[in-house]
Amino acid sequence: LSLHDALPISDSPYVPKNGTTPAPNLFADVHMRRAFAYAFNFTQFFRDYYGDSVQPASWWLRGMRPEYENRSLIPYNINSSIVEEELKAAGVWEQGFEAAIVYGFSENNYAYAMYPAERKIADLFAGMNPKFNVSVIGIDYPAYRNYSDSNYLPIFDFGWLADFGDPENTVREYMHSEAPLAAMRSEE
């Protein structure tokens, strides 16, 4: 999932709310972004959809030349205690929040794999606090691309399939600060 820290305009149909107030900058708060990162069960997702053929993010990425090593990188994985802490730190625990995870669908894309995982995120939030409303919305792919390219989507998923199975090809696209897919993400 990618999170935009601020929407450029507040008339997006997917503007999140802090309580009942539209909050286009809701995800500018690092605690909100962390809450969503810890709400996703990466381990289960990788096991269910990729088996043993994927290496989750860690401090070492096998096969890079030169080897990529950053021991300060702590992989995210589902942890409802941390989600609760982060939501309290973000200041939304009492008044609640509303957000939409939007995915684009077409006849053949990976959104079919992501929907159950995104639904589990929404269910986790709903189970923690009845004031948390995370919806999962599918829209046709051309509209999805238009919205995502215009930064109208605060939360969205975006996938990319490597044209060949070389770690440098895949890792650079998501982790290098000047790579196109990394540039789409507003992360610290």
Tab-separated table of C-alpha atoms in Angstrom:
chain	number	residue	atom	x	y	z
A	1	LEU	CA	0.000	0.000	0.000
A	2	SER	CA	1.135	3.529	-0.655
A	3	LEU	CA	0.072	6.491	1.405
A	4	HIS	CA	0.040	10.110	0.268
A	5	ASP	CA	0.816	12.412	3.143
A	6	ALA	CA	-1.391	15.188	1.775
A	7	LEU	CA	-3.946	15.437	-0.982
A	8	PRO	CA	-3.432	18.433	-3.296
A	9	ILE	CA	-7.082	19.383	-3.215
A	10	SER	CA	-9.812	18.535	-0.793
A	11	ASP	CA	-12.517	17.748	-3.354
A	12	SER	CA	-11.259	14.214	-3.961
A	13	PRO	CA	-14.083	11.737	-3.339
A	14	TYR	CA	-11.598	9.810	-1.190
A	15	VAL	CA	-10.537	12.531	1.266
A	16	PRO	CA	-10.003	10.940	4.680
A	17	LYS	CA	-11.755	12.317	7.742
A	18	ASN	CA	-10.491	12.998	11.235
A	19	GLY	CA	-13.637	12.285	13.203
A	20	THR	CA	-16.256	13.800	10.890
A	21	THR	CA	-14.052	16.616	9.554
A	22	PRO	CA	-12.440	16.212	6.104
A	23	ALA	CA	-8.688	15.887	6.644
A	24	PRO	CA	-6.709	15.867	3.383
A	25	ASN	CA	-3.505	15.923	5.459
A	26	LEU	CA	-4.439	13.027	7.752
A	27	PHE	CA	-1.550	10.902	6.503
A	28	ALA	CA	0.974	13.710	6.922
A	29	ASP	CA	1.208	12.349	10.454
A	30	VAL	CA	3.880	9.659	10.565
A	31	HIS	CA	1.888	7.862	13.271
A	32	MET	CA	-1.073	7.374	10.918
A	33	ARG	CA	1.244	5.953	8.265
A	34	ARG	CA	2.894	3.631	10.773
A	35	ALA	CA	-0.507	2.452	12.045
A	36	PHE	CA	-1.417	1.320	8.533
A	37	ALA	CA	1.978	-0.295	8.011
A	38	TYR	CA	1.568	-2.327	11.218
A	39	ALA	CA	-2.010	-3.247	10.282
A	40	PHE	CA	-0.865	-5.256	7.251
A	41	ASN	CA	0.043	-8.911	7.721
A	42	PHE	CA	3.011	-9.086	5.351
A	43	THR	CA	4.044	-12.557	6.492
A	44	GLN	CA	0.624	-14.064	5.763
A	45	PHE	CA	0.284	-12.185	2.473
A	46	PHE	CA	3.657	-13.406	1.199
A	47	ARG	CA	2.939	-16.970	2.310
A	48	ASP	CA	-0.541	-17.044	0.749
A	49	TYR	CA	0.280	-15.469	-2.595
A	50	TYR	CA	3.974	-15.998	-3.223
A	51	GLY	CA	5.009	-19.027	-1.195
A	52	ASP	CA	8.767	-19.105	-0.742
A	53	SER	CA	9.570	-17.148	-3.897
A	54	VAL	CA	9.681	-13.719	-2.248
A	55	GLN	CA	12.054	-12.161	0.239
A	56	PRO	CA	10.329	-9.747	2.630
A	57	ALA	CA	12.078	-6.461	3.328
A	58	SER	CA	14.874	-6.786	5.828
A	59	TRP	CA	18.180	-5.154	6.573
A	60	TRP	CA	19.822	-7.274	3.881
A	61	LEU	CA	18.656	-7.724	0.302
A	62	ARG	CA	20.100	-10.856	-1.171
A	63	GLY	CA	21.623	-10.626	-4.623
A	64	MET	CA	22.244	-6.893	-4.872
A	65	ARG	CA	25.568	-5.780	-6.290
A	66	PRO	CA	27.007	-4.397	-4.130
A	67	GLU	CA	25.082	-6.075	-1.353
A	68	TYR	CA	22.505	-3.757	0.203
A	69	GLU	CA	22.812	-3.689	3.965
A	70	ASN	CA	20.998	-1.392	6.365
A	71	ARG	CA	20.692	-2.899	9.823
A	72	SER	CA	18.500	-0.008	11.010
A	73	LEU	CA	15.642	-1.137	8.749
A	74	ILE	CA	12.954	-2.790	10.843
A	75	PRO	CA	10.446	-4.731	8.733
A	76	TYR	CA	6.789	-3.951	9.330
A	77	ASN	CA	4.369	-6.714	10.128
A	78	ILE	CA	0.963	-6.897	11.755
A	79	ASN	CA	0.987	-5.799	15.378
A	80	SER	CA	-2.293	-4.524	16.796
A	81	SER	CA	-0.632	-3.181	19.961
A	82	ILE	CA	1.607	-0.922	17.894
A	83	VAL	CA	-1.361	0.059	15.705
A	84	GLU	CA	-3.219	1.202	18.826
A	85	GLU	CA	-0.177	3.140	20.118
A	86	GLU	CA	0.318	4.853	16.770
A	87	LEU	CA	-3.352	5.819	16.439
A	88	LYS	CA	-3.316	7.298	19.927
A	89	ALA	CA	-0.120	9.199	19.079
A	90	ALA	CA	-1.818	10.461	15.886
A	91	GLY	CA	-4.660	11.821	18.010
A	92	VAL	CA	-7.481	9.916	16.297
A	93	TRP	CA	-8.274	7.320	18.967
A	94	GLU	CA	-11.076	9.292	20.637
A	95	GLN	CA	-12.775	10.957	17.649
A	96	GLY	CA	-12.073	8.196	15.110
A	97	PHE	CA	-11.209	8.479	11.444
A	98	GLU	CA	-12.505	7.493	8.050
A	99	ALA	CA	-10.377	6.457	5.088
A	100	ALA	CA	-10.710	4.504	1.858
A	101	ILE	CA	-8.213	2.038	0.442
A	102	VAL	CA	-8.778	2.279	-3.295
A	103	TYR	CA	-7.699	-0.317	-5.813
A	104	GLY	CA	-8.031	-0.440	-9.558
A	105	PHE	CA	-9.449	-3.507	-11.187
A	106	SER	CA	-9.276	-4.918	-14.665
A	107	GLU	CA	-9.663	-8.413	-16.040
A	108	ASN	CA	-6.155	-9.537	-15.123
A	109	ASN	CA	-4.386	-7.745	-12.335
A	110	TYR	CA	-3.129	-8.369	-8.886
A	111	ALA	CA	-5.968	-6.434	-7.209
A	112	TYR	CA	-7.701	-9.780	-6.795
A	113	ALA	CA	-4.834	-10.835	-4.523
A	114	MET	CA	-4.744	-7.528	-2.660
A	115	TYR	CA	-8.465	-7.212	-1.909
A	116	PRO	CA	-8.561	-9.873	0.842
A	117	ALA	CA	-5.452	-8.380	2.473
A	118	GLU	CA	-6.892	-4.862	2.328
A	119	ARG	CA	-10.194	-6.108	3.709
A	120	LYS	CA	-8.300	-7.599	6.673
A	121	ILE	CA	-6.746	-4.172	7.345
A	122	ALA	CA	-10.200	-2.581	7.342
A	123	ASP	CA	-11.528	-5.316	9.651
A	124	LEU	CA	-8.609	-4.879	12.056
A	125	PHE	CA	-9.359	-1.157	12.434
A	126	ALA	CA	-13.111	-1.754	12.816
A	127	GLY	CA	-12.459	-4.344	15.508
A	128	MET	CA	-10.228	-1.966	17.458
A	129	ASN	CA	-12.627	0.952	17.660
A	130	PRO	CA	-16.137	1.401	16.203
A	131	LYS	CA	-15.162	4.982	15.318
A	132	PHE	CA	-12.619	3.692	12.773
A	133	ASN	CA	-14.103	3.285	9.311
A	134	VAL	CA	-11.762	2.009	6.612
A	135	SER	CA	-13.498	1.042	3.393
A	136	VAL	CA	-12.028	-0.918	0.510
A	137	ILE	CA	-13.220	0.426	-2.825
A	138	GLY	CA	-12.584	-0.966	-6.290
A	139	ILE	CA	-12.826	1.349	-9.296
A	140	ASP	CA	-12.122	0.683	-12.954
A	141	TYR	CA	-8.445	0.848	-13.808
A	142	PRO	CA	-8.445	3.943	-16.070
A	143	ALA	CA	-10.185	5.991	-13.364
A	144	TYR	CA	-7.833	4.526	-10.769
A	145	ARG	CA	-4.741	5.569	-12.740
A	146	ASN	CA	-6.194	9.029	-13.291
A	147	TYR	CA	-6.911	9.448	-9.569
A	148	SER	CA	-3.553	8.037	-8.463
A	149	ASP	CA	-1.608	10.132	-10.994
A	150	SER	CA	-3.432	13.239	-9.731
A	151	ASN	CA	-2.715	12.396	-6.058
A	152	TYR	CA	-6.446	12.048	-5.337
A	153	LEU	CA	-5.971	8.767	-3.481
A	154	PRO	CA	-4.630	8.956	0.059
A	155	ILE	CA	-4.257	5.150	0.261
A	156	PHE	CA	-3.824	2.958	-2.775
A	157	ASP	CA	-2.042	-0.151	-3.894
A	158	PHE	CA	0.182	-0.236	-6.881
A	159	GLY	CA	2.069	-3.200	-8.226
A	160	TRP	CA	4.759	-3.687	-10.763
A	161	LEU	CA	6.041	-6.869	-12.325
A	162	ALA	CA	9.714	-6.982	-13.159
A	163	ASP	CA	10.514	-7.722	-16.782
A	164	PHE	CA	13.259	-10.076	-15.629
A	165	GLY	CA	14.037	-11.667	-12.285
A	166	ASP	CA	17.070	-9.657	-11.207
A	167	PRO	CA	16.986	-8.153	-7.696
A	168	GLU	CA	18.639	-4.941	-8.909
A	169	ASN	CA	15.807	-4.436	-11.382
A	170	THR	CA	13.117	-4.892	-8.749
A	171	VAL	CA	14.742	-3.357	-5.677
A	172	ARG	CA	15.826	-0.167	-7.427
A	173	GLU	CA	12.283	0.541	-8.629
A	174	TYR	CA	10.911	0.535	-5.087
A	175	MET	CA	13.823	1.676	-2.959
A	176	HIS	CA	16.034	4.101	-4.902
A	177	SER	CA	15.088	7.705	-4.198
A	178	GLU	CA	15.073	8.614	-7.903
A	179	ALA	CA	13.242	5.557	-9.227
A	180	PRO	CA	9.766	6.192	-10.672
A	181	LEU	CA	7.829	3.895	-8.325
A	182	ALA	CA	9.665	5.102	-5.234
A	183	ALA	CA	8.984	8.703	-6.244
A	184	MET	CA	5.224	7.978	-6.192
A	185	ARG	CA	5.401	7.181	-2.497
A	186	SER	CA	5.449	9.972	0.060
A	187	GLU	CA	7.501	8.363	2.757
A	188	GLU	CA	10.226	9.468	5.093
